mmCIF file of C-alpha atoms in Angstrom:
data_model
loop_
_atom_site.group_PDB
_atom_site.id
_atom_site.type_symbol
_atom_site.label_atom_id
_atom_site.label_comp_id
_atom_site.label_asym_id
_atom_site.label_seq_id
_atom_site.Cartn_x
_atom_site.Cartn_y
_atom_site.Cartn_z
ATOM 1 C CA UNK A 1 123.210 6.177 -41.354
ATOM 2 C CA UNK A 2 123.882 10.170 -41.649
ATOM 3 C CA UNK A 3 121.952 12.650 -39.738
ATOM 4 C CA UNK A 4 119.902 13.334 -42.675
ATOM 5 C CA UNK A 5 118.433 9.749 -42.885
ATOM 6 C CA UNK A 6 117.829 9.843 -38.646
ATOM 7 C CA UNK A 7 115.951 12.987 -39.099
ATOM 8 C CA UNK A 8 113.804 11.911 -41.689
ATOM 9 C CA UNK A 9 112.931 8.896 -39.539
ATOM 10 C CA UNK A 10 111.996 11.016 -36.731
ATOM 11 C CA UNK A 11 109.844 13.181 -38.574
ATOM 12 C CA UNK A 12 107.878 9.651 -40.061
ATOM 13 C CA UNK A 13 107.432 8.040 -36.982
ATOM 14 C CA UNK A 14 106.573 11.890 -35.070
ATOM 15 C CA UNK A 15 103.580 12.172 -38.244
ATOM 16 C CA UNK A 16 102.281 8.221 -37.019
ATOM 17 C CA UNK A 17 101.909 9.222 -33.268
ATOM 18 C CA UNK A 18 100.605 12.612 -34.028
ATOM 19 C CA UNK A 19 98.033 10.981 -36.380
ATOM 20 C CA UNK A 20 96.955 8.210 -33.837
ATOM 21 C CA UNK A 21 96.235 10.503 -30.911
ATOM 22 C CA UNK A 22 94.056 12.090 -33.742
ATOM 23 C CA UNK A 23 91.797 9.822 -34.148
ATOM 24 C CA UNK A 24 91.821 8.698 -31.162
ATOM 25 C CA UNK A 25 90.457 12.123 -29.918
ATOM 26 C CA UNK A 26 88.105 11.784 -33.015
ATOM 27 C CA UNK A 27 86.343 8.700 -31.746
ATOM 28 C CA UNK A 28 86.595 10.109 -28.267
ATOM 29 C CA UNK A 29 84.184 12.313 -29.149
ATOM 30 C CA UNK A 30 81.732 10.276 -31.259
ATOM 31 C CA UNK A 31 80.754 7.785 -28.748
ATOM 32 C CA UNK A 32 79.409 10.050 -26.254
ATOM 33 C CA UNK A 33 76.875 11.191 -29.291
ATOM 34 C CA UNK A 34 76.214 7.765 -30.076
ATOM 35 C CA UNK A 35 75.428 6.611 -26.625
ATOM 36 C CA UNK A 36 73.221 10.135 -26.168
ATOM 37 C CA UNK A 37 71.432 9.665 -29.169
ATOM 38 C CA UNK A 38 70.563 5.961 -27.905
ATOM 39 C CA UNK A 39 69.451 7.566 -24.377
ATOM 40 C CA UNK A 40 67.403 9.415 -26.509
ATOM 41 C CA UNK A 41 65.435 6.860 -28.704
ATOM 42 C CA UNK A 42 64.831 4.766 -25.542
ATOM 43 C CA UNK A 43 63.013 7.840 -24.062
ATOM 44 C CA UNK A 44 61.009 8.490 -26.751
ATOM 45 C CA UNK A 45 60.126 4.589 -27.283
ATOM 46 C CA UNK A 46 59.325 4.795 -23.565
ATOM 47 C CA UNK A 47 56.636 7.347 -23.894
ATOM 48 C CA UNK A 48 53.792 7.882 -25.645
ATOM 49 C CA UNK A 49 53.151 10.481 -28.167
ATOM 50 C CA UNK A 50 49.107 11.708 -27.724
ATOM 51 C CA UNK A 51 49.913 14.185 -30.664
ATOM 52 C CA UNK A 52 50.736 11.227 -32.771
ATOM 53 C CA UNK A 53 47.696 10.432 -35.545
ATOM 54 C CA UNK A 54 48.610 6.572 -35.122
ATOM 55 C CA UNK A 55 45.450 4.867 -35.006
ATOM 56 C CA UNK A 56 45.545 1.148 -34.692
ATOM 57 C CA UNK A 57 43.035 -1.634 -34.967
ATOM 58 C CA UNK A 58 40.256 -1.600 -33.026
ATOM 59 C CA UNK A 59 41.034 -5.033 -30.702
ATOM 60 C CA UNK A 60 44.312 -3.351 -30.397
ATOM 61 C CA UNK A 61 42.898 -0.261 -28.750
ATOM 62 C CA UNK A 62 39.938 -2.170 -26.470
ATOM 63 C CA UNK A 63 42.841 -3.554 -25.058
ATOM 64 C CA UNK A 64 45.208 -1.157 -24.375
ATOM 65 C CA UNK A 65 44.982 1.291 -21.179
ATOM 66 C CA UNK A 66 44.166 4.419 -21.733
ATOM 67 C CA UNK A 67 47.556 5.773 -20.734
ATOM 68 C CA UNK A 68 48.591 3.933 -23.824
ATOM 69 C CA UNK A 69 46.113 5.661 -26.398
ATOM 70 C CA UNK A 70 46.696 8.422 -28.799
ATOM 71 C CA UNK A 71 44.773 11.373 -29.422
ATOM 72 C CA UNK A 72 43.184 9.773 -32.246
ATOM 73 C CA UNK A 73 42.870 6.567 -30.288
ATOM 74 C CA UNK A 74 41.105 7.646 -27.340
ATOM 75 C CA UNK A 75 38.623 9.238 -30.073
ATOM 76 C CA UNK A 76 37.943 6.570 -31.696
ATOM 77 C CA UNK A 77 37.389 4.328 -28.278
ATOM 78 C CA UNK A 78 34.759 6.967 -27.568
ATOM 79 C CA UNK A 79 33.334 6.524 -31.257
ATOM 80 C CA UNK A 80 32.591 2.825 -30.279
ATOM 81 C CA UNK A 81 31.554 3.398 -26.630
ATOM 82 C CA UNK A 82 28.987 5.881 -28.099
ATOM 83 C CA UNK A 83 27.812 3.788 -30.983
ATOM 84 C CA UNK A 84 26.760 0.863 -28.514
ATOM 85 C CA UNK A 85 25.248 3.002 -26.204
ATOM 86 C CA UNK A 86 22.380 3.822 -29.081
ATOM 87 C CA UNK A 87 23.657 7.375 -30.390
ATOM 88 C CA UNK A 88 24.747 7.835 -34.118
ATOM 89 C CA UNK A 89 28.490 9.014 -34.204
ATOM 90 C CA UNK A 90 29.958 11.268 -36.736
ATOM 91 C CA UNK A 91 33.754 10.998 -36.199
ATOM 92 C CA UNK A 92 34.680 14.778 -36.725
ATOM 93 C CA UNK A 93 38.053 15.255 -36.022
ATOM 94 C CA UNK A 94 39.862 12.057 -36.140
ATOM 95 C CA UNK A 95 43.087 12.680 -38.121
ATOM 96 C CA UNK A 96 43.241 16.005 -38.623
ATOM 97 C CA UNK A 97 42.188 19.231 -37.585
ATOM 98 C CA UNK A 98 38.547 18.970 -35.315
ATOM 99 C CA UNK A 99 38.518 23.070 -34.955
ATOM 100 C CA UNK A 100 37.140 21.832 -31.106
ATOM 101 C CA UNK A 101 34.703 19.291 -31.645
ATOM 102 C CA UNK A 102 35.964 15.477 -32.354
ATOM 103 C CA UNK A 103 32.877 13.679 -32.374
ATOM 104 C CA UNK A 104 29.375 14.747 -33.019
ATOM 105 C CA UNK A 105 26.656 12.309 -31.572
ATOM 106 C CA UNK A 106 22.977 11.731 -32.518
ATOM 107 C CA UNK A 107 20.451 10.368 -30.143
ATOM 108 C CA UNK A 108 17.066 8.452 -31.336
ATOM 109 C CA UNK A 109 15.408 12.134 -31.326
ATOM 110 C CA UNK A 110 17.944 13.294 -33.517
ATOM 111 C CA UNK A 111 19.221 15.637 -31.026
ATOM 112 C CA UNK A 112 23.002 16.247 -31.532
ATOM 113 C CA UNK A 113 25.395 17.138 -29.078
ATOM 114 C CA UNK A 114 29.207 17.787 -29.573
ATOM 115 C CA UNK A 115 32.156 15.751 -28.137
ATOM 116 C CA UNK A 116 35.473 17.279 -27.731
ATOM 117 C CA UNK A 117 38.134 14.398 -26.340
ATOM 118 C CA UNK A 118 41.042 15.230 -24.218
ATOM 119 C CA UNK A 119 43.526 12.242 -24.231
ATOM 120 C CA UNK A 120 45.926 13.580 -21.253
ATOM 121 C CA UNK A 121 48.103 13.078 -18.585
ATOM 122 C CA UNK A 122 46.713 12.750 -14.945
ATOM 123 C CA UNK A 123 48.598 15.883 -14.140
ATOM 124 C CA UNK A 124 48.101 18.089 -17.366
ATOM 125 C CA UNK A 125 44.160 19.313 -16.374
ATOM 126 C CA UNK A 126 42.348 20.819 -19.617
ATOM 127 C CA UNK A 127 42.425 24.285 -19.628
ATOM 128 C CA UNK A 128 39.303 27.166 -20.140
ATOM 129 C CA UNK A 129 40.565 27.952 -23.711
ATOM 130 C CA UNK A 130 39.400 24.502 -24.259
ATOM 131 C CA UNK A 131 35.909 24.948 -23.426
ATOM 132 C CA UNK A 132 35.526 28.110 -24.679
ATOM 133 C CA UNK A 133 36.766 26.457 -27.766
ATOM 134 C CA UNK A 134 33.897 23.952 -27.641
ATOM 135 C CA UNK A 135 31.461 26.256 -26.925
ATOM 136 C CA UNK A 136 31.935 28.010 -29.809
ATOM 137 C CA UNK A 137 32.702 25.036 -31.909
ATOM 138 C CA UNK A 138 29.282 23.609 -31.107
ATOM 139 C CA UNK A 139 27.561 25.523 -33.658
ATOM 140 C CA UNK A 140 29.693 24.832 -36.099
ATOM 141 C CA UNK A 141 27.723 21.119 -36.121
ATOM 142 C CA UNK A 142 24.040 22.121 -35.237
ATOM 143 C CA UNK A 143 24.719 20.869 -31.557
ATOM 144 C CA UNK A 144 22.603 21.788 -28.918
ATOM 145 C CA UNK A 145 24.593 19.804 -26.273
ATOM 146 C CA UNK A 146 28.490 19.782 -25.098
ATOM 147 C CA UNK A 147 30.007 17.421 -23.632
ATOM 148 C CA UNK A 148 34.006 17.328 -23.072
ATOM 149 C CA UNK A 149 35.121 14.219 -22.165
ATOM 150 C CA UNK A 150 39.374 13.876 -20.328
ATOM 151 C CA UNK A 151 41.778 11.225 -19.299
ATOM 152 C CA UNK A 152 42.565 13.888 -16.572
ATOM 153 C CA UNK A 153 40.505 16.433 -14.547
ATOM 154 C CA UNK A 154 39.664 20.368 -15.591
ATOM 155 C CA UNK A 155 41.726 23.110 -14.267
ATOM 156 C CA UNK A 156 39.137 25.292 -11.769
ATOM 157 C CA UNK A 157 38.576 28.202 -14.301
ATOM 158 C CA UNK A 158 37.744 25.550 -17.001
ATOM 159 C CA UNK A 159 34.862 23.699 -14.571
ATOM 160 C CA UNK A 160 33.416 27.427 -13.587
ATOM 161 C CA UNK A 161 33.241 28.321 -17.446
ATOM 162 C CA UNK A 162 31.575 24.756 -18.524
ATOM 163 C CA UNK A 163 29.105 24.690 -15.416
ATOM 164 C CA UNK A 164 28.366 28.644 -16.669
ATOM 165 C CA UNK A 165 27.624 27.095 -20.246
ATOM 166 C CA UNK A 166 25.848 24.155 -19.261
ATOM 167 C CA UNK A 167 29.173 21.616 -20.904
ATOM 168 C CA UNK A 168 29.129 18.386 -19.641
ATOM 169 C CA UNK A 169 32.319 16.901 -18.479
ATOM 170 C CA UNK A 170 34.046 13.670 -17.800
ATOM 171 C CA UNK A 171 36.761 13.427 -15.974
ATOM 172 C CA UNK A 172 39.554 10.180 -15.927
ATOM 173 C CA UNK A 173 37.994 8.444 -13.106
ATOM 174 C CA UNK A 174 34.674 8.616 -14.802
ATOM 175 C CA UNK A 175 35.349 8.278 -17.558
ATOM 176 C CA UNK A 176 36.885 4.477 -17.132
ATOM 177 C CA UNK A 177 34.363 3.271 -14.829
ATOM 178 C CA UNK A 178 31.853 3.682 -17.910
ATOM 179 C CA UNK A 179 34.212 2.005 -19.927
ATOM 180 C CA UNK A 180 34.113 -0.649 -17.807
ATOM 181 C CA UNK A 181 31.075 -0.553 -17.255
ATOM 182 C CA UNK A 182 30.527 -0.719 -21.050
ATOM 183 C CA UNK A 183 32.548 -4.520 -20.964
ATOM 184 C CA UNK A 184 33.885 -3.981 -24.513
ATOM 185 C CA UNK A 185 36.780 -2.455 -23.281
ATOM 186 C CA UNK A 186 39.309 -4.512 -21.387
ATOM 187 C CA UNK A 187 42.930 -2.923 -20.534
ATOM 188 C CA UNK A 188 45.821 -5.714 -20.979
ATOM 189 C CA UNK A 189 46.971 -5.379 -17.546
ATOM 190 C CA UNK A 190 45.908 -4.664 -14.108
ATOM 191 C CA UNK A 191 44.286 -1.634 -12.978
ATOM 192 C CA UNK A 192 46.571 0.232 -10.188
ATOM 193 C CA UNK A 193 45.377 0.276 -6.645
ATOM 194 C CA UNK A 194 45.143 4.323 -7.338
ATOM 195 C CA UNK A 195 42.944 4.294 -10.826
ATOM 196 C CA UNK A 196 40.483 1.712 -8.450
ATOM 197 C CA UNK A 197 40.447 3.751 -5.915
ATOM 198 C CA UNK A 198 39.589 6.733 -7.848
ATOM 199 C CA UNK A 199 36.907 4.304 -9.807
ATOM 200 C CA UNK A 200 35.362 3.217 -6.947
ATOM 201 C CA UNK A 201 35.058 7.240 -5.121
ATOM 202 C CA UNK A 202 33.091 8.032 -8.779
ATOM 203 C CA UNK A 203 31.101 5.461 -8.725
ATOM 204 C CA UNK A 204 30.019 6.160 -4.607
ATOM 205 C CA UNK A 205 29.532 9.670 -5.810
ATOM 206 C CA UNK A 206 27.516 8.667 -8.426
ATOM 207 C CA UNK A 207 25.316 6.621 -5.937
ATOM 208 C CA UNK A 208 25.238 8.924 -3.574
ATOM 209 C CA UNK A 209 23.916 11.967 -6.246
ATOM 210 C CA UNK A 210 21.129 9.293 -7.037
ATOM 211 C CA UNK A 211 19.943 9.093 -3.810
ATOM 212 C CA UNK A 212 19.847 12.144 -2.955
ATOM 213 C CA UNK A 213 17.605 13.421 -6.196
ATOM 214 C CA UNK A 214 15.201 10.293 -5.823
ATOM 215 C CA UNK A 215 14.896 11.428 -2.349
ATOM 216 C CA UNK A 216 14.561 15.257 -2.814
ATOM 217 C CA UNK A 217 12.498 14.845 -6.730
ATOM 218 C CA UNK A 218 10.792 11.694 -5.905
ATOM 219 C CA UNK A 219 10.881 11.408 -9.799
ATOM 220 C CA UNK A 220 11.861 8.296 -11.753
ATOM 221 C CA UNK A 221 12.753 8.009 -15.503
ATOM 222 C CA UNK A 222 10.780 5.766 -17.948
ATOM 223 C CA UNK A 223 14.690 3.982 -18.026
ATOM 224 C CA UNK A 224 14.092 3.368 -14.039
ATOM 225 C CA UNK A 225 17.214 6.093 -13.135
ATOM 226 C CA UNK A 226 15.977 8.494 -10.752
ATOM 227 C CA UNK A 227 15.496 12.357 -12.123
ATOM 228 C CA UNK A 228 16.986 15.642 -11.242
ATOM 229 C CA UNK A 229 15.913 19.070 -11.550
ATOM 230 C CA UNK A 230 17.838 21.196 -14.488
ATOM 231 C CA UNK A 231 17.454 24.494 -16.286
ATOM 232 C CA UNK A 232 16.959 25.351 -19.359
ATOM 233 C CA UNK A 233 19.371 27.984 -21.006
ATOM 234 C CA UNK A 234 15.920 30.282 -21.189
ATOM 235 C CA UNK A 235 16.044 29.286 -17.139
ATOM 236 C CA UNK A 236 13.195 27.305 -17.609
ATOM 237 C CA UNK A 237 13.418 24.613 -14.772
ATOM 238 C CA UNK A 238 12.660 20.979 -15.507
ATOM 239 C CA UNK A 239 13.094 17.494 -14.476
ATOM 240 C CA UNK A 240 15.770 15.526 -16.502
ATOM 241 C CA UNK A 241 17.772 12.018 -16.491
ATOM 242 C CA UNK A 242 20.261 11.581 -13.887
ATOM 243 C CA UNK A 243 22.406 9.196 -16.164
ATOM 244 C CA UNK A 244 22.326 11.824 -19.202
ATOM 245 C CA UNK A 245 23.590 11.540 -21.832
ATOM 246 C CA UNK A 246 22.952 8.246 -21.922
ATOM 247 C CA UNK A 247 19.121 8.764 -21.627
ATOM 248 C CA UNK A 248 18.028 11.776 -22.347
ATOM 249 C CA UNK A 249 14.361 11.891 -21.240
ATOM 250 C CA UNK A 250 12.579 15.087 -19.385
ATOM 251 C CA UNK A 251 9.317 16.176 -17.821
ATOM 252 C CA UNK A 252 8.505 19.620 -17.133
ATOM 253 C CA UNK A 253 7.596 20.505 -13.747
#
């Protein structure tokens, strides 16, 4: 062969490796991405979305813990829990915008009050915008009563502003021990030795609040539940239901 023909073979077999090492840089490069983008989707399948407006069946959610729930979820287990317990429930804000109030809940006198659900994390505590929000929002629906009802706790600010505008609160540990107490609503799996712990403190607080107003009012409700003394938003002091809302009966003093 001449020199011409050896140099054009050089050149040929120079272009091959040149183009190998180029894609082999190329795909270098794209499976990092693809194994990130994996890493990814097994985060987000790992967590739950509470923005999310999935709403499944009912069974599905009376089963589920509420760690599990959706926004819309948790209000619509509320809807039920309310509708058993006697009130009529107007479902407000499921699926869209609730403008602070989710559900809106009638008692036999027709007095409404106004339910704003906070499906959260233990650690994320509602915050006083929130309450503010219902306060405000309660008019909106001819309410008389608030009541704001969280998977978590209130921040401090947020519990001084709803005690200062008489909004009722429940907080997570509360809040499932009434579930539970309710029977309709059965989690999948086992309660953790924390969440029963935290039950059973609520439900000795509970207890020990009853005692203490049938000792110091020496009142009873026609339901059998001992009373306590409230006030009016006029100031007016009276004796009312120490298991409100879910009896809502009073005697003035």
């Amino acid at each position: 062969m001449g020199n011409n023909e050896w140099m054009l073979i050089a050149v040929v077999v120079i272009a091959i490796l040149l183009g190998i090492s180029i894609m082999a840089a190329l795909q270098g490069k794209k499976s990092p991405k693809k194994n990130g983008r994996a890493s990814q989707n097994r985060t987000k399948r790992g967590t739950i979305n509470r923005a999310s407006t999935r709403c499944r069946e009912d069974e599905a959610i009376l089963s589920s813990k509420l760690e599990d729930l959706t926004g819309v979820e948790f209000e619509r287990l509320l809807a039920l829990y309310f509708r058993d317990q006697g009130y009529g429930v107007t479902e407000v804000g499921v699926g869209g915008s609730d403008g602070g109030v989710d559900l809106v809940i009638t008692d036999r006198r027709g007095e409404k009050t106004a339910v704003q659900a906070k499906c959260y994390a233990s650690h994320h505590k509602v915050p006083v915008q929130t309450v503010r929000e219902l306060v405000g929002a309660k008019r909106n629906h001819d309410c008389i009563l608030s009541l704001l009802v969280t998977t978590s706790d209130l921040t401090g600010p947020a519990k001084k502003e709803a005690e200062q505008f008489k909004v009722d609160y429940w907080h997570g540990a509360l809040i499932e021990h009434k579930l539970r107490s309710w029977g309709k609503w059965n989690p999948g799996k086992r309660t953790s030795k924390k969440s029963r712990q935290e039950i059973e403190t609520a439900k000795a607080e509970w207890k020990k609040g009853s005692k203490e107003s049938a000792a110091t009012a020496l009142k009873t409700c026609t339901c059998g539940s001992p009373m306590v003394r409230r006030k009016s938003k006029q100031g007016q002091a009276f004796w009312g239901c120490s298991t409100y809302p879910k009896c809502r009966h009073t005697q003035s003093i």
